[in-house]
XYZ file of C-alpha atoms in Angstrom:
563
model
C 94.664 131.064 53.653
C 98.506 130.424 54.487
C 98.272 129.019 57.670
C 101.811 128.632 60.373
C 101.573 125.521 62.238
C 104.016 123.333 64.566
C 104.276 121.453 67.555
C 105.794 124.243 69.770
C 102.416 125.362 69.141
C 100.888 122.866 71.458
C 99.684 123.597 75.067
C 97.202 121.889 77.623
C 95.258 124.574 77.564
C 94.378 128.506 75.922
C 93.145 131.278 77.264
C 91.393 133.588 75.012
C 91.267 137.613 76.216
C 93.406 139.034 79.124
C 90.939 141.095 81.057
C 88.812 140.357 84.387
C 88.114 137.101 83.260
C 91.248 136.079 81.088
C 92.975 136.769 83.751
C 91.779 134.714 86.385
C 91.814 132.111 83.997
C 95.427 132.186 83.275
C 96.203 132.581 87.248
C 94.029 129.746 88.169
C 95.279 127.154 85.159
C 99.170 127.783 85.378
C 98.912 127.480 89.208
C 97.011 123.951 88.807
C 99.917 123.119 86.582
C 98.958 123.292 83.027
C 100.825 124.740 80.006
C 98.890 128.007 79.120
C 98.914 130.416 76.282
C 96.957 133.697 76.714
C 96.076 134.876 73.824
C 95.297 139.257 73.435
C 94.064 140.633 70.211
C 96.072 144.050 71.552
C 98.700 145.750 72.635
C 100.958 145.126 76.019
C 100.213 147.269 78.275
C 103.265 148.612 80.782
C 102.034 150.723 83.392
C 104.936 152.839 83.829
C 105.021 153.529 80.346
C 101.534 153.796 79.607
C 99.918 154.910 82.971
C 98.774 158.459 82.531
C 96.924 159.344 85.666
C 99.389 161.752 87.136
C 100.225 163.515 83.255
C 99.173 167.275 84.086
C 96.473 169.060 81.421
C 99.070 171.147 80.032
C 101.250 168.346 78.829
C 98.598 167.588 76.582
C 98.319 168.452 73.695
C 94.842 169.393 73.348
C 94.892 170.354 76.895
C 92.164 167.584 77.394
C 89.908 168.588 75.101
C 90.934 166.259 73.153
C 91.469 165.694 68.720
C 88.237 166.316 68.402
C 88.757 165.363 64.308
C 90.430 162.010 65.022
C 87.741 160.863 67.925
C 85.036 161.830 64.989
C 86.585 159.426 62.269
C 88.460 156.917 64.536
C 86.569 156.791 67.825
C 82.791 157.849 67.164
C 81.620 155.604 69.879
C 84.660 155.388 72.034
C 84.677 158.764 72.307
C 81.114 158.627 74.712
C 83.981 157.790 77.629
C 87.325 157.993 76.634
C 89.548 161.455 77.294
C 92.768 162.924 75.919
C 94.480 161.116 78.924
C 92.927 157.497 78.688
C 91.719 156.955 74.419
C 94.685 155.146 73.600
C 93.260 152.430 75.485
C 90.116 152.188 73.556
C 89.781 150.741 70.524
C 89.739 152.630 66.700
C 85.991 152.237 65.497
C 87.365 151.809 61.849
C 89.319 148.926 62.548
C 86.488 147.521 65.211
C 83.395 148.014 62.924
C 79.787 146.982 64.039
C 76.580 147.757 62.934
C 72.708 148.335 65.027
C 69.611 148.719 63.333
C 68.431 152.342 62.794
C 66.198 152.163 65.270
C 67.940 150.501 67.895
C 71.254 152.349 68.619
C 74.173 150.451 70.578
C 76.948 151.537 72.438
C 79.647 149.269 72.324
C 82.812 150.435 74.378
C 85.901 148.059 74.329
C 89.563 148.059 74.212
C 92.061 145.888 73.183
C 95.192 145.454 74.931
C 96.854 143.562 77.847
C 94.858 143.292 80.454
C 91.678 144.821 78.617
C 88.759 147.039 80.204
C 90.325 146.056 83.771
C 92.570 148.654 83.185
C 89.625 151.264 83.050
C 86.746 149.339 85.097
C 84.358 151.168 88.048
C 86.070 148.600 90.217
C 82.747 148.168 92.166
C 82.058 144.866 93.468
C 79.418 143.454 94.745
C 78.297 139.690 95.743
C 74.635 138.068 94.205
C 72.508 136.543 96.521
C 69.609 133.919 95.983
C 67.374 137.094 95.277
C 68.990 137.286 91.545
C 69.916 133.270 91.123
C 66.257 132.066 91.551
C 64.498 134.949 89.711
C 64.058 133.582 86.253
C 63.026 130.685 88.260
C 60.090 132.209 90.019
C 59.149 135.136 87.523
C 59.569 132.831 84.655
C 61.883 135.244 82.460
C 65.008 133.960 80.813
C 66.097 130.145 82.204
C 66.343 128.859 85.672
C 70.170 129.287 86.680
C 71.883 126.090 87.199
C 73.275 127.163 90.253
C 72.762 128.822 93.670
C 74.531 131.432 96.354
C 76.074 128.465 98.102
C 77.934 126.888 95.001
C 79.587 130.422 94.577
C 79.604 131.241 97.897
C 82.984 129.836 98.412
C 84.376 131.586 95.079
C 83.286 135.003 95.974
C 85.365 134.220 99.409
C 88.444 133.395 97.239
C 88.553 135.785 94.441
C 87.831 139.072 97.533
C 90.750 137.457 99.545
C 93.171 138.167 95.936
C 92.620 140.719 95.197
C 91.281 143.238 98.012
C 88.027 144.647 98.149
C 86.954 147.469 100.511
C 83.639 147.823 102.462
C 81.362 147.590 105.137
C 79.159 144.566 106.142
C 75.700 145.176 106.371
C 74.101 142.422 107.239
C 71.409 142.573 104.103
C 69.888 138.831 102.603
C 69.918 140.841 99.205
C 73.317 141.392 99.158
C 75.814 139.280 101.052
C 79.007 140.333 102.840
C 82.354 139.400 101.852
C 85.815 139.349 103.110
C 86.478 143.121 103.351
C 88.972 145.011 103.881
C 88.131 148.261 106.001
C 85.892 150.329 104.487
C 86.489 154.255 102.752
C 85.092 156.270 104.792
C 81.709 158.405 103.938
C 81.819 162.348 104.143
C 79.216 164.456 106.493
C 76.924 165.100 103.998
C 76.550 161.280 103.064
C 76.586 160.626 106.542
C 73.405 162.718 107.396
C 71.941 161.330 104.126
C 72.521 158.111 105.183
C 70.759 158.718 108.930
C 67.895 160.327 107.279
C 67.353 157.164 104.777
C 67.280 154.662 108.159
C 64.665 157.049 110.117
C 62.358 157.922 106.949
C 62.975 154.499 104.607
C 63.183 151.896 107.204
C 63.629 148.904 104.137
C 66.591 151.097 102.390
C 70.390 151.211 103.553
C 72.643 153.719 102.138
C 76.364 152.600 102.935
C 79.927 152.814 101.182
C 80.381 151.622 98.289
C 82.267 148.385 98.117
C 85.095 148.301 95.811
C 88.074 146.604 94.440
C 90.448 149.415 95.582
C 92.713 148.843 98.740
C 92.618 150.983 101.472
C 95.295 148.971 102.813
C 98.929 147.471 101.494
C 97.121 144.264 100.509
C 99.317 141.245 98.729
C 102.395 143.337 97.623
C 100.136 146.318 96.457
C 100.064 149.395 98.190
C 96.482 151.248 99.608
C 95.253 153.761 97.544
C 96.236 157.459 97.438
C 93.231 159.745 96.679
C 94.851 161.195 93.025
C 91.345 160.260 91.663
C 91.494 159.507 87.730
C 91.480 155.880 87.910
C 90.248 155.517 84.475
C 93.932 156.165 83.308
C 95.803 153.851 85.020
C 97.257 153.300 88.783
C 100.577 153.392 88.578
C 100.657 152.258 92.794
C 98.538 149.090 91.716
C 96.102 149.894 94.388
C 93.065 148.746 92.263
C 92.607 145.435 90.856
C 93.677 144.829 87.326
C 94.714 141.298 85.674
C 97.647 143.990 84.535
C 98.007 144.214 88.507
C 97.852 140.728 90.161
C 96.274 137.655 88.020
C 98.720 138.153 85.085
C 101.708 138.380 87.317
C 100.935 135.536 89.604
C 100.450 133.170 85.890
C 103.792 134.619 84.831
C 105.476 133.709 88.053
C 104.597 130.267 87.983
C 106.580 129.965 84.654
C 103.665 128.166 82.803
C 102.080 131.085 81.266
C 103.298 132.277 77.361
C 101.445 135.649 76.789
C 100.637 136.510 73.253
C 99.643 139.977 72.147
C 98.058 141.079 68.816
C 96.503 137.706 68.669
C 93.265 138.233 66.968
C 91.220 135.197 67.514
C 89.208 134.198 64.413
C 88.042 131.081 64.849
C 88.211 127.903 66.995
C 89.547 124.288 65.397
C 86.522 121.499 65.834
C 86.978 118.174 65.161
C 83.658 116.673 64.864
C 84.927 112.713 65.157
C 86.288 113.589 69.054
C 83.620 116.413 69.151
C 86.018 118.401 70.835
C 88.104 121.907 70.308
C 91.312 120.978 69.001
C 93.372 124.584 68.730
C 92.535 128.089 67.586
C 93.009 130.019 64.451
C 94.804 133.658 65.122
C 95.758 136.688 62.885
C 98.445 138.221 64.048
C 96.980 141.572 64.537
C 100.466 143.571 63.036
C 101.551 141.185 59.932
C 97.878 139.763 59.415
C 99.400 136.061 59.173
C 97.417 133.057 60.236
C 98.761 130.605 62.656
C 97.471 128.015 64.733
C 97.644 127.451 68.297
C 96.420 123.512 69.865
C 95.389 122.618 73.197
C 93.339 120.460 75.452
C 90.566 122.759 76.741
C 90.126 126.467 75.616
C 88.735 129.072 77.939
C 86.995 132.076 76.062
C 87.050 135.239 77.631
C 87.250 137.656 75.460
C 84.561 139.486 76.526
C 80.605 138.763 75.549
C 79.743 140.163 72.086
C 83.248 139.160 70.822
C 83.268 135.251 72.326
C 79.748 135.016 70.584
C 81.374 136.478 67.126
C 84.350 133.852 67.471
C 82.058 130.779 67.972
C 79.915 132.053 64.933
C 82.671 132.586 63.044
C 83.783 128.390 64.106
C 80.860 127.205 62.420
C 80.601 123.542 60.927
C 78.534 121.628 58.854
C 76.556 120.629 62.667
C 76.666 123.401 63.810
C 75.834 126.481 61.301
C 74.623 128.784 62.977
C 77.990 128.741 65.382
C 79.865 126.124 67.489
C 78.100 124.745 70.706
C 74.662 125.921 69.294
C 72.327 123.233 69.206
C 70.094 125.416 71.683
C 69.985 128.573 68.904
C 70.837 130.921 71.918
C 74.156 131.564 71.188
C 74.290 135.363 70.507
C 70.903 135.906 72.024
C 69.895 137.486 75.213
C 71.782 140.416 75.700
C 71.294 142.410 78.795
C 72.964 145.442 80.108
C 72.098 147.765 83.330
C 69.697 150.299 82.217
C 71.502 153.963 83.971
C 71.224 157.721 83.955
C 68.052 157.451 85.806
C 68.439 159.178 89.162
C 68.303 162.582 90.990
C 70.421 165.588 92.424
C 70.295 168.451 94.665
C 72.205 171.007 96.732
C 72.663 169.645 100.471
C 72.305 172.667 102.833
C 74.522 172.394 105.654
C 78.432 171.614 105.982
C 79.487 174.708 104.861
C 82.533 174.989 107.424
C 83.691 171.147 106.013
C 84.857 170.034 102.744
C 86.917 167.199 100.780
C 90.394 166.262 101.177
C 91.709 164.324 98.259
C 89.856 162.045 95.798
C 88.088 159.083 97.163
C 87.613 156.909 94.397
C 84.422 155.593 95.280
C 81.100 156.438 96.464
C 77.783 155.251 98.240
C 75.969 152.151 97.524
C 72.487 151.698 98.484
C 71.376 148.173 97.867
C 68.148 147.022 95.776
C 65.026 147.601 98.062
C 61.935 147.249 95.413
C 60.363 143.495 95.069
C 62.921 142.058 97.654
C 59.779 141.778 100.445
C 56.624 143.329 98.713
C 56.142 143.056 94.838
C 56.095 145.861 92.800
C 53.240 146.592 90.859
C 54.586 148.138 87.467
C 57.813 146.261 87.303
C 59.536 142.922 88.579
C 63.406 143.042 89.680
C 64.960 146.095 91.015
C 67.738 148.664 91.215
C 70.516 150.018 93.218
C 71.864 153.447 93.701
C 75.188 154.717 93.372
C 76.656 158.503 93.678
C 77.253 160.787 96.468
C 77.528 164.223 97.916
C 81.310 166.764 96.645
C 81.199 170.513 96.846
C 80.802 171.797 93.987
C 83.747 173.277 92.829
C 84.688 176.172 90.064
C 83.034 174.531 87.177
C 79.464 175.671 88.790
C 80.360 179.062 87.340
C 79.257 178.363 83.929
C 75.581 177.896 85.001
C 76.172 181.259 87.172
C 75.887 184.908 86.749
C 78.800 187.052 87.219
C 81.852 189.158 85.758
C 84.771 190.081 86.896
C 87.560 189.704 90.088
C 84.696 189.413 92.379
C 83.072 186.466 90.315
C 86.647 184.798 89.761
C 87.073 185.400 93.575
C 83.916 183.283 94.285
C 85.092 180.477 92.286
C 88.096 179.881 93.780
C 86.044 178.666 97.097
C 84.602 175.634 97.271
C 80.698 175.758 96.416
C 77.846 174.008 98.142
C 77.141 170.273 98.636
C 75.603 168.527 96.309
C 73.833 164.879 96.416
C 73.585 162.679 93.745
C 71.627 159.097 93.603
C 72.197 157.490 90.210
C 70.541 153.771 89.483
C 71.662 151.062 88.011
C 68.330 148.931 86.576
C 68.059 144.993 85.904
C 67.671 144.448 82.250
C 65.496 141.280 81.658
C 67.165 138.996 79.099
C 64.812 138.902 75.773
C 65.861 136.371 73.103
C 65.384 139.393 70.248
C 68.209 140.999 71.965
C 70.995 139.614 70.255
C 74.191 139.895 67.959
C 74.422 137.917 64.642
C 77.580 138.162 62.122
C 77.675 140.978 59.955
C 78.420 139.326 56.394
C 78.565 142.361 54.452
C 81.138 144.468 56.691
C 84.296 142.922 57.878
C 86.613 144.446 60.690
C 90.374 145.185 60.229
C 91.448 141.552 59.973
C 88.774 140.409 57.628
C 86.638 139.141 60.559
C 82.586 139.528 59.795
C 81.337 142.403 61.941
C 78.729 142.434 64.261
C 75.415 143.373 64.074
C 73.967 144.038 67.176
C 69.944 144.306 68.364
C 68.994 145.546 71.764
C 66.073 148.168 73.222
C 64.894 149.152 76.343
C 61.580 146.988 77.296
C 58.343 147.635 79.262
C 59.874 146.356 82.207
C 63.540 148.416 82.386
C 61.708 151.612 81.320
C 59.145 151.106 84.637
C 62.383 150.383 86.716
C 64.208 153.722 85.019
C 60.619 155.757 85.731
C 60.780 154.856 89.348
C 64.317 155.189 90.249
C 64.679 158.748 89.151
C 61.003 159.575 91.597
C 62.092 157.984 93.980
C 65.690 159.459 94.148
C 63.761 162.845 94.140
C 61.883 161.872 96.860
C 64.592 160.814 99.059
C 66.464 163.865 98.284
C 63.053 165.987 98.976
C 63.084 164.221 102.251
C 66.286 164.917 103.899
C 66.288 169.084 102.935
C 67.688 169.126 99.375
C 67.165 172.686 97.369
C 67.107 172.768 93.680
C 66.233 168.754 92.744
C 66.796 167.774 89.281
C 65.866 164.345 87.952
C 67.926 162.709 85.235
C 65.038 161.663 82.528
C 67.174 160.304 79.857
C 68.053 156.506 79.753
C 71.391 155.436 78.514
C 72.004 153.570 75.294
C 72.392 149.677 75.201
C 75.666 148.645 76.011
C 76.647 152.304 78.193
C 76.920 150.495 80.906
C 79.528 148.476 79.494
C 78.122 145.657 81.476
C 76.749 143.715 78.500
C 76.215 140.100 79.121
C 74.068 137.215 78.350
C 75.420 135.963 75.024
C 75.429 131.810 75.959
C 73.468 131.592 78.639
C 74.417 128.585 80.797
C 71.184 126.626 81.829
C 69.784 122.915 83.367
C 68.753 121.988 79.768
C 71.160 121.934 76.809
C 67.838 122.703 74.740
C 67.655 126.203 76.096
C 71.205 126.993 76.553
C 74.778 127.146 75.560
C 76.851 126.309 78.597
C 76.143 123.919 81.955
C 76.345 124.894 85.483
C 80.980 124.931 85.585
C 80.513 127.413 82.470
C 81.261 124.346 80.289
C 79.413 124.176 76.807
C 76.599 121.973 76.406
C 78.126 120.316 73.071
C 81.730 120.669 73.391
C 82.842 119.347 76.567
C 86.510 120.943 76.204
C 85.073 124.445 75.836
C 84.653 126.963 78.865
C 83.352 130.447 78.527
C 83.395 132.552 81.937
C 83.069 136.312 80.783
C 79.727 138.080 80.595
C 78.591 135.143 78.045
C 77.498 132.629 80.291
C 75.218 134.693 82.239
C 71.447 134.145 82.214
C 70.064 137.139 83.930
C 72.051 140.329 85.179
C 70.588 141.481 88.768
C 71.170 144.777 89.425
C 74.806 144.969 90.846
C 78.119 144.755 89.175
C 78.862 141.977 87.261
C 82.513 141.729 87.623
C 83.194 140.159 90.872
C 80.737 137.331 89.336
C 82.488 136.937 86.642
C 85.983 136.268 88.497
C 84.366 134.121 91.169
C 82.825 131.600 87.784
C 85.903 131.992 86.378
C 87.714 129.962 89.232
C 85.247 128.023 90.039
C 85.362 126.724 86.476
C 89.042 126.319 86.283
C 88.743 124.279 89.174
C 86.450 121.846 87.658
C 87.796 121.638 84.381
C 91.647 120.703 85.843
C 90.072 117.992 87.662
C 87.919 116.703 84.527
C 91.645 116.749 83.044
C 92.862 114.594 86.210
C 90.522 111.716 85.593
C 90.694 111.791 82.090
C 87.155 112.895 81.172
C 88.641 116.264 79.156
């Protein structure tokens, strides 16, 4: 292996990945003062170059229906939720191999560029409460979590105040308020939903959804506009992205060198100082191999992948991958069980219908085992969706011909409700990714293999979201109910997490309660990784809210000399 190596390549510290996490790492450590290189296996990412919400269908040149070839050979999985608009910023499948055994199928959606899947995230955001941090605690899955709602609390205020989230307090122990901005607003057939769900549910709340998308100029950025494809871009900045607001504020304090096509392969140990002394990169475009050295290294380069780079650092201590004296690196993958859930035509409201597209929806909060347990199942769900009109696209399930049918499409249709829940996924040590050593991705980089099923416990949660969702719907008026009765895939969520657990004993996890491993004290991992259970809501705003809390205490370790 030729390996590049110099002193310019020296800073006090390295961020790896340059999504939700990444970011805020890279804001938080150049703004404390340190010398910080970012480091992004992809592409840059300019969003008025590469934004592509407002290209019309007919500059395309598939019309959206996309290269239906190319997505079969080059995107196979990608292809589950990328379009002709938005693909380019998922990854090629070739390039990104992994592998699942036959019986356990796994989803895996990623890309690989500046800024990463903040570019395409739901953008929902929602605080934990002690409901989620003391549950392994008291149900006695997964490991106690080292911390509580009052050690984030603070964090959760910080990270909302940067970067904007909409929504409306509600008062609810299960799921604390924040510092929102004002709320979007529901339409009347949500509204009467909602009303009905408080006189006929008493213990459920059906409210807006809350969401990192302003609804007011907010920090430089201006409020949102209603075009609606957010997936593609947002060329007004008016949803968070580290593209948006964490890179820029790191690149304006003139401490921040961002590196693209920087594939990560391993990190630099020395075991005499037992601490991370640089990381090993393959330039993604002329597959060299340099070196890049610093004091502390942040990995965030998202959960499956920070697990494959620490395997992949493996030393004579530690074989089975760096900082894994606990054996749990890789292990305990969770993701949000979905597509359980309900719809139906709401009668009523013909004379009303949308203007523009809010990009957001309804939340209703977890209501099962927050006062009375549950017999089939412990943990919960929430519900996302809402009511639209339907719109021309209903005419493919009707019957008709002719002007007279084509004249009926062009109004808008009836409304329809949908309630769609997001399950907890208990974290199971047999879910888990190990290196691949007989397929290697495009840099020569072992693959992954990744294990992970549905268990007793998400499929009760699945069963009795979509009943209940009918029920609800049954209850406020709703004509032709149909129940979604197909759970997603592993990873469809695209909320996996889990991978190093952080934990009160180094014997049963990989990282301590300021994301910091167990058994290399210079090492902090704040994406999905450190996670040791998932809740039910969004795991984003988490994420962010560890990620400066972390930075915070590892600057200070620096200050006294301890890092």
């Amino acid at each position: 292996m030729n390996v590049i190596t110099n002193k310019a390549n020296t800073y006090d510290a390295i961020v790896v990945g340059s999504g939700i996490s990444g970011g805020w790492a890279a804001k938080e450590l150049t703004g404390k003062g340190l010398q910080t290189l970012v480091l992004e296996a992809g592409q840059t990412i300019v969003p008025e170059q590469d934004y592509v919400e407002h290209v019309p269908v007919w500059d395309l040149k598939f019309r959206g229906m996309q290269d239906r070839q190319y997505m079969k050979v080059h995107q196979p999985m990608q292809r589950y939720i990328a379009d002709e608009w938005n693909s380019k910023f998922f990854v090629d499948d070739l390039e990104n191999p992994y592998t699942t055994p036959a019986d356990q199928p796994y989803l895996f959606l990623r890309g690989r560029h500046v800024g990463g899947r903040s570019v395409m995230w739901g953008r929902q955001s929602y605080r934990w409460s002690d409901l989620d941090f003391e549950a392994n605690l008291k149900d006695g899955h997964g490991v106690d979590w080292p911390i509580r709602y009052k050690d984030i609390e603070p964090w959760y205020d910080y990270v909302e105040d940067f970067i904007g989230v909409s929504g409306q307090a509600e008062n609810l122990p299960q799921l604390p308020d924040g510092k929102f901005l004002p709320p979007f607003e529901m339409n009347c057939a949500e509204l009467e939903m909602r009303d009905i769900v408080a006189k006929k549910f008493p213990d459920r709340r059906l409210t807006i959804g809350r969401t990192a998308i302003l609804t007011v100029p907010h920090r430089g950025r201006a409020a949102c506009h209603y075009c609606g494809p957010c997936g593609r871009g947002c060329i007004t900045r008016s949803y968070f992205s580290s593209i948006h607001s964490t890179l820029p504020a790191a690149e304006a304090t003139g401490r921040m060198t961002l590196r693209p096509f920087s594939v990560v392969h391993s990190l630099i140990f020395d075991s005499k100082t037992r601490r991370i002394t640089g990381v090993r990169v393959i330039d993604a475009q002329t597959k060299e191999t340099l070196e890049f050295h610093s004091k502390i290294v942040f990995l965030c380069a998202s959960t499956l992948e920070s697990a494959r780079i620490l395997m992949n650092s493996a030393t004579p201590e530690f074989s089975t991958g760096l900082a894994n004296s606990s054996d749990q690196l890789g292990r305990n993958l969770m993701d949000h069980i979905f597509h359980a859930g309900a719809s139906g035509i709401m009668p009523g409201h013909e004379d009303r219908q949308q203007i523009g597209n809010r990009p957001n929806g309804i939340y209703m909060p977890r209501f099962r085992n927050v006062k009375d347990k549950h017999p089939d199942f412990v943990r919960g769900y929430g519900y996302q969706g809402g009511a639209a009109r339907e719109d021309w696209g209903r005419g493919s399930n009707m019957p008709g011909f002719g002007v007279d049918f084509k004249h009926q499409l062009r109004q808008p249709g009836p409304w329809r409700f949908t309630f769609g829940a997001w399950g907890e996924c208990l974290p199971h040590p047999d879910n888990r990714m190990v290196l691949d050593k007989n397929k290697v991705d495009a840099w020569g980089i072992p693959a992954m293999r990744i294990s992970h099923k549905w268990r007793e416990n998400e499929l009760a949660i699945f069963k009795d979201a979509t009943t209940t969702a009918a029920e609800m719907l049954e209850a406020a008026g709703a004509k032709d109910i149909t129940q979604m009765n197909t759970p997603s895939l592993p990873g469809e969520c695209i909320h996996e997490m889990g991978s190093a657990r952080m934990g009160r004993n180094p014997k049963s996890s990989v990282l301590n309660q300021w994301n910091q491993a167990h058994d290399v004290k210079n090492l902090f991992i704040t994406d999905g990784s450190f996670m040791a259970s998932s809740a039910c809501q969004n795991p984003s705003l988490t994420y962010m809210a560890m990620t400066a809390r972390a930075c915070d205490y590892a600057v200070k370790q620096m200050k006294r000399g301890d890092l």
